[in-house]
XYZ file of C-alpha atoms in Angstrom:
386
model
C -0.185 0.164 -0.364
C 2.850 2.345 1.031
C 4.468 1.181 -2.617
C 1.718 2.516 -4.197
C 1.409 5.397 -2.505
C 5.120 6.243 -2.859
C 4.941 5.393 -6.796
C 2.255 7.760 -7.029
C 3.513 10.233 -5.340
C 6.636 9.892 -7.774
C 4.633 9.371 -10.567
C 2.410 13.156 -9.742
C 6.365 14.912 -9.189
C 7.335 13.205 -12.304
C 4.329 14.274 -14.227
C 4.422 17.939 -12.243
C 8.398 18.328 -13.483
C 7.465 17.520 -16.967
C 4.870 19.801 -17.222
C 7.088 23.037 -16.065
C 9.622 21.750 -18.563
C 7.248 22.224 -21.015
C 5.978 25.138 -20.050
C 9.593 27.273 -19.398
C 10.056 26.267 -22.861
C 7.131 27.445 -23.808
C 7.729 30.335 -22.412
C 11.400 30.870 -23.917
C 9.362 30.664 -27.024
C 7.016 33.180 -26.631
C 10.124 35.616 -25.000
C 12.080 34.621 -28.399
C 8.681 35.662 -30.516
C 7.944 38.794 -28.349
C 11.856 40.110 -28.460
C 11.305 39.661 -32.699
C 8.419 41.016 -32.766
C 9.666 44.095 -30.587
C 13.044 44.433 -33.040
C 10.787 44.212 -36.030
C 8.980 47.235 -34.757
C 11.389 48.985 -34.027
C 12.214 48.822 -37.839
C 9.484 49.824 -38.805
C 9.099 52.899 -36.708
C 12.878 53.776 -38.138
C 12.111 53.299 -41.386
C 9.081 54.960 -41.205
C 11.099 58.086 -40.256
C 13.391 57.863 -42.515
C 9.996 57.192 -45.405
C 9.303 60.684 -43.759
C 12.386 62.740 -43.610
C 12.923 61.814 -46.993
C 9.321 62.778 -48.204
C 10.091 65.887 -46.814
C 13.276 66.590 -48.275
C 12.211 65.738 -51.383
C 9.207 68.047 -50.947
C 10.935 71.076 -49.489
C 12.844 70.467 -52.905
C 10.329 70.047 -54.839
C 8.690 73.349 -53.538
C 11.614 75.682 -53.518
C 12.583 74.354 -57.157
C 9.263 75.239 -57.976
C 9.528 78.280 -56.950
C 13.122 78.818 -57.929
C 12.504 78.503 -61.361
C 8.807 80.894 -61.382
C 11.330 83.841 -59.641
C 14.076 83.590 -62.148
C 11.648 83.315 -64.886
C 9.810 86.797 -63.360
C 13.925 88.429 -62.715
C 14.461 87.151 -66.851
C 11.140 89.090 -67.711
C 11.406 91.868 -65.662
C 15.077 92.349 -66.828
C 13.776 92.183 -70.675
C 11.093 94.250 -69.234
C 12.969 97.531 -68.060
C 15.928 96.897 -71.204
C 13.484 97.915 -73.577
C 12.381 100.777 -71.404
C 15.876 102.016 -70.975
C 17.076 101.152 -75.103
C 14.786 104.137 -76.222
C 16.125 106.414 -73.895
C 19.590 106.142 -73.794
C 19.489 106.041 -77.992
C 17.331 109.883 -77.361
C 20.838 110.549 -74.720
C 22.313 109.587 -77.415
C 21.613 111.759 -80.536
C 20.951 114.262 -78.403
C 24.763 114.311 -77.759
C 25.374 113.798 -81.254
C 23.391 116.801 -82.137
C 25.277 119.078 -79.264
C 28.621 118.449 -80.739
C 27.748 118.541 -83.944
C 25.954 122.145 -83.141
C 28.813 123.641 -81.117
C 31.233 122.584 -84.525
C 28.987 124.593 -86.684
C 28.811 126.992 -84.586
C 32.825 127.420 -84.405
C 33.472 127.527 -88.229
C 30.359 129.836 -88.810
C 32.549 132.415 -86.005
C 35.633 132.071 -88.183
C 34.167 132.624 -91.478
C 31.937 135.121 -90.371
C 34.871 138.245 -90.937
C 35.922 136.907 -94.311
C 32.050 136.873 -95.709
C 31.386 140.488 -94.188
C 34.139 142.161 -96.206
C 33.565 139.843 -98.922
C 30.058 140.789 -99.546
C 31.001 144.813 -98.495
C 33.132 144.773 -101.417
C 31.215 142.686 -103.802
C 28.590 145.438 -102.482
C 30.612 148.767 -103.044
C 31.612 147.509 -106.998
C 29.079 146.522 -108.242
C 27.129 150.196 -106.564
C 29.930 151.896 -108.811
C 29.226 149.901 -111.807
C 25.710 150.341 -111.272
C 25.478 154.101 -110.792
C 22.138 156.303 -111.699
C 20.509 153.497 -111.831
C 18.233 153.449 -109.028
C 15.887 150.745 -109.848
C 19.585 148.248 -110.229
C 20.875 149.387 -107.370
C 17.480 148.561 -104.948
C 18.018 144.898 -107.069
C 21.358 144.737 -105.641
C 20.320 145.464 -102.336
C 18.232 142.492 -102.843
C 20.591 139.848 -103.845
C 23.203 141.085 -101.002
C 20.567 140.480 -98.414
C 20.037 137.107 -100.430
C 23.056 135.990 -100.334
C 23.845 137.028 -96.395
C 20.715 135.311 -95.515
C 22.017 132.109 -97.222
C 25.455 132.207 -95.457
C 23.636 132.783 -91.979
C 22.617 128.981 -91.754
C 19.447 129.925 -92.317
C 16.691 127.909 -94.699
C 14.419 129.227 -96.724
C 10.758 128.752 -96.459
C 11.652 127.455 -92.971
C 13.205 130.134 -91.464
C 13.103 133.368 -93.710
C 10.718 134.495 -96.963
C 10.155 137.060 -99.366
C 6.895 138.824 -99.037
C 5.426 139.672 -102.433
C 4.165 143.129 -102.519
C 2.009 143.738 -106.474
C 3.533 140.725 -107.572
C 7.200 142.220 -106.740
C 9.722 141.374 -103.852
C 9.261 143.194 -100.686
C 10.312 142.374 -97.587
C 11.979 139.919 -96.100
C 10.372 137.969 -93.138
C 12.749 136.375 -90.722
C 10.770 133.407 -88.996
C 11.341 133.368 -84.797
C 10.637 130.560 -82.054
C 7.399 130.776 -81.145
C 6.300 131.791 -84.214
C 7.867 135.302 -83.931
C 8.484 137.516 -87.460
C 11.607 139.742 -87.990
C 10.960 141.910 -90.844
C 13.804 143.551 -93.140
C 14.144 145.607 -95.575
C 17.052 146.171 -98.294
C 15.184 148.990 -100.875
C 16.916 151.406 -99.210
C 18.503 154.318 -102.484
C 23.178 154.303 -102.259
C 23.165 156.599 -105.091
C 23.649 159.851 -103.842
C 27.134 157.662 -102.389
C 28.508 157.256 -105.815
C 28.002 160.805 -106.519
C 29.920 161.455 -103.601
C 32.780 159.353 -104.199
C 32.793 160.657 -107.820
C 32.523 164.566 -106.412
C 35.661 167.020 -107.788
C 35.035 169.429 -105.159
C 33.973 169.825 -101.633
C 31.134 171.863 -102.849
C 29.811 168.242 -104.699
C 30.932 166.326 -101.621
C 29.096 168.423 -99.186
C 25.839 168.192 -101.221
C 26.050 164.815 -102.159
C 26.415 163.891 -98.486
C 23.184 165.676 -97.623
C 21.396 163.727 -100.542
C 22.385 160.738 -98.975
C 21.123 161.348 -95.498
C 18.567 162.771 -97.583
C 17.364 159.654 -98.841
C 17.857 157.702 -95.792
C 15.364 159.803 -93.773
C 13.029 159.539 -96.612
C 13.157 155.653 -96.730
C 13.087 155.709 -92.676
C 10.073 157.571 -92.667
C 7.857 155.442 -95.522
C 9.140 152.430 -93.638
C 8.031 153.557 -90.101
C 4.828 154.701 -92.245
C 4.884 150.701 -93.240
C 5.145 149.604 -89.629
C 3.066 151.617 -88.573
C -0.134 150.561 -91.451
C 0.698 147.796 -92.747
C -1.384 145.112 -92.063
C 1.096 142.800 -90.065
C 0.280 139.582 -87.693
C 0.527 140.405 -83.778
C 3.704 138.068 -83.778
C 5.686 140.358 -86.000
C 8.540 142.151 -84.191
C 7.867 145.788 -83.028
C 10.898 146.788 -85.636
C 11.795 147.024 -89.117
C 15.372 146.022 -90.123
C 16.291 148.941 -92.510
C 19.380 146.799 -94.727
C 22.636 148.985 -96.007
C 24.544 147.009 -98.824
C 26.975 149.391 -99.108
C 28.410 149.941 -95.582
C 31.314 152.775 -96.651
C 27.700 155.091 -97.719
C 25.932 153.984 -94.197
C 29.288 155.177 -92.201
C 29.163 158.324 -94.413
C 25.698 158.998 -93.604
C 26.469 158.828 -89.753
C 29.745 161.065 -90.487
C 27.359 164.060 -91.824
C 24.632 163.074 -89.054
C 25.000 161.631 -85.977
C 21.759 161.687 -84.714
C 20.057 159.608 -87.932
C 20.178 156.155 -85.766
C 18.667 158.292 -83.116
C 15.678 159.462 -86.150
C 15.882 156.321 -87.122
C 15.320 154.141 -83.656
C 12.202 156.785 -82.970
C 9.912 155.479 -85.754
C 11.178 151.930 -85.050
C 13.684 152.111 -87.824
C 16.991 150.258 -87.536
C 19.420 150.829 -90.101
C 21.938 147.571 -90.308
C 24.962 146.779 -92.961
C 26.322 142.926 -94.387
C 28.045 142.893 -91.250
C 26.058 143.771 -88.001
C 23.241 141.425 -90.627
C 25.393 138.408 -90.666
C 26.196 138.705 -86.611
C 22.068 139.171 -85.866
C 21.802 136.400 -88.671
C 24.289 134.185 -86.432
C 22.796 134.691 -83.122
C 19.349 133.889 -84.818
C 20.307 130.863 -86.332
C 21.909 130.111 -82.681
C 18.702 131.024 -81.038
C 16.589 128.607 -83.513
C 19.779 125.618 -82.986
C 18.974 126.221 -79.529
C 15.104 126.108 -79.215
C 15.259 122.882 -81.012
C 18.151 121.676 -78.383
C 15.251 122.828 -75.995
C 12.544 121.249 -77.663
C 15.395 117.290 -77.575
C 15.604 117.886 -73.936
C 12.206 118.229 -73.360
C 11.360 115.247 -75.165
C 13.729 113.241 -73.283
C 12.545 114.578 -70.369
C 8.882 113.527 -70.631
C 9.803 110.127 -71.432
C 12.389 109.808 -68.677
C 9.070 111.120 -66.864
C 6.996 108.383 -68.038
C 10.121 106.319 -68.278
C 10.391 106.671 -64.291
C 6.589 106.469 -63.491
C 6.522 103.153 -65.752
C 9.034 102.203 -63.289
C 7.124 102.883 -60.020
C 4.152 100.766 -61.235
C 6.207 98.424 -62.488
C 8.339 98.247 -58.946
C 4.684 98.669 -57.224
C 3.493 95.551 -59.266
C 6.594 92.915 -58.667
C 6.016 93.987 -54.697
C 2.365 93.293 -55.580
C 3.239 89.695 -57.035
C 5.372 88.807 -54.121
C 2.875 90.065 -51.522
C 0.524 87.021 -53.545
C 3.252 84.358 -53.502
C 3.578 85.133 -49.545
C -0.213 84.620 -49.755
C -0.270 81.747 -51.768
C 2.045 80.113 -50.007
C 0.328 80.766 -46.548
C -2.891 79.070 -48.064
C -1.058 76.155 -49.320
C 0.029 74.720 -45.671
C -3.260 75.840 -44.533
C -4.816 73.291 -46.348
C -2.043 70.979 -46.116
C -2.753 71.279 -42.388
C -5.980 70.901 -42.667
C -5.911 67.596 -44.384
C -3.611 66.065 -41.789
C -4.634 67.482 -38.637
C -6.695 67.562 -35.877
C -8.928 64.513 -35.163
C -10.963 62.729 -37.896
C -8.657 64.425 -40.059
C -9.761 64.131 -43.937
C -6.363 61.850 -44.988
C -7.359 59.428 -41.998
C -10.902 59.044 -43.046
C -9.597 59.096 -46.582
C -7.573 56.002 -44.679
C -10.203 53.987 -43.358
C -12.691 54.211 -45.985
C -9.921 51.958 -48.101
C -10.019 50.683 -45.520
C -12.808 49.084 -45.334
C -12.858 47.829 -48.870
C -13.981 51.082 -50.984
C -12.511 50.573 -54.580
C -9.678 52.777 -55.508
C -7.284 52.754 -57.758
C -4.154 55.077 -56.533
C -3.117 55.506 -53.019
C -2.104 59.045 -50.758
C 1.124 59.394 -50.272
C 2.819 57.611 -47.137
C 4.873 60.350 -45.805
C 1.178 62.128 -45.488
C -0.593 59.102 -44.041
C 2.041 59.035 -41.541
C 2.244 62.502 -41.004
C -2.000 62.106 -40.126
C -2.038 59.036 -38.034
C 0.853 60.994 -36.534
C -0.990 63.661 -35.347
C -4.316 62.409 -34.456
C -2.069 59.858 -31.956
C -0.491 63.153 -30.090
C -4.154 64.781 -29.668
C -5.458 61.939 -28.627
C -2.918 61.874 -25.997
C -3.426 65.174 -24.886
C -6.748 64.420 -23.808
C -5.754 61.425 -21.740
């Protein structure tokens, strides 16, 4: 009996030992499997983090690349627009500088030739006057010829800066056109026949008579021109005086010696006696006034275009700043929309993935990085709520 009890107890102990050994082995297997599962879980977490960083870097590079491309394209476009604006202004300035240099060169040439032209014209006038003795009509025609030569030598252009005014089908006054539509009148019909008589005089009495006749002829012509100035219908833009051109300068000098009050007499009647020398200087000044007027017009045009360019440049800068402002707003709106997709409880990305998990038919899948970020955001919110 005792033996049976002993064997029975030993069997129980042996069975317990065997059962313990089996359970210990199973526990060891379960521990190993648990360690492997934890290791695999850690590896998956590391993998997901690497994928997240890669996607984040790729997305950032893509967005930065797009922004850089757009910015560079805008810079190139704006640079081209600025070039198109500045090139015409640069050409106008270059053309203006060239005109100024040409004008200066022409002015120097005119100054150097002024004295020679005046001497030559006076000499020719005196010679021809001697050849035309006794013919007042021919002397008048010669005065007009000398006047035309002086006008042509001055640089003024016929039909543009001066023109002839005909009276009764005959050439009358010469009209000098000034800037701003102003006019200057020149007469060349004064008689110098008495000067030829003075040169041919053989006695002091004859010379004195010729001198008196010359002065009287000048005074009579001054009176005639004064009446023309007062009664002839000239437009309101004409100057308030008439130039009386004397083609033979020594004749005028002789008249002044004989009658020192002659110039004052003419001045009181708004008539100014001039010779080839003084007329050439006057016309040269007028030609320079025209050149300065044209230069001023060019400068005003450049200033006007420069002002328009500056206004356009200000508008361009304003538009560029507005583009930058809208780019910032677009970037902010994009970030806000993206955050709404992946943040907050029940965000759209997680809800869409839940639908896909329930078997919704779909041929495309979301970016894993976005799914991971959405899950992380939801888990963070849940932890805060707990």
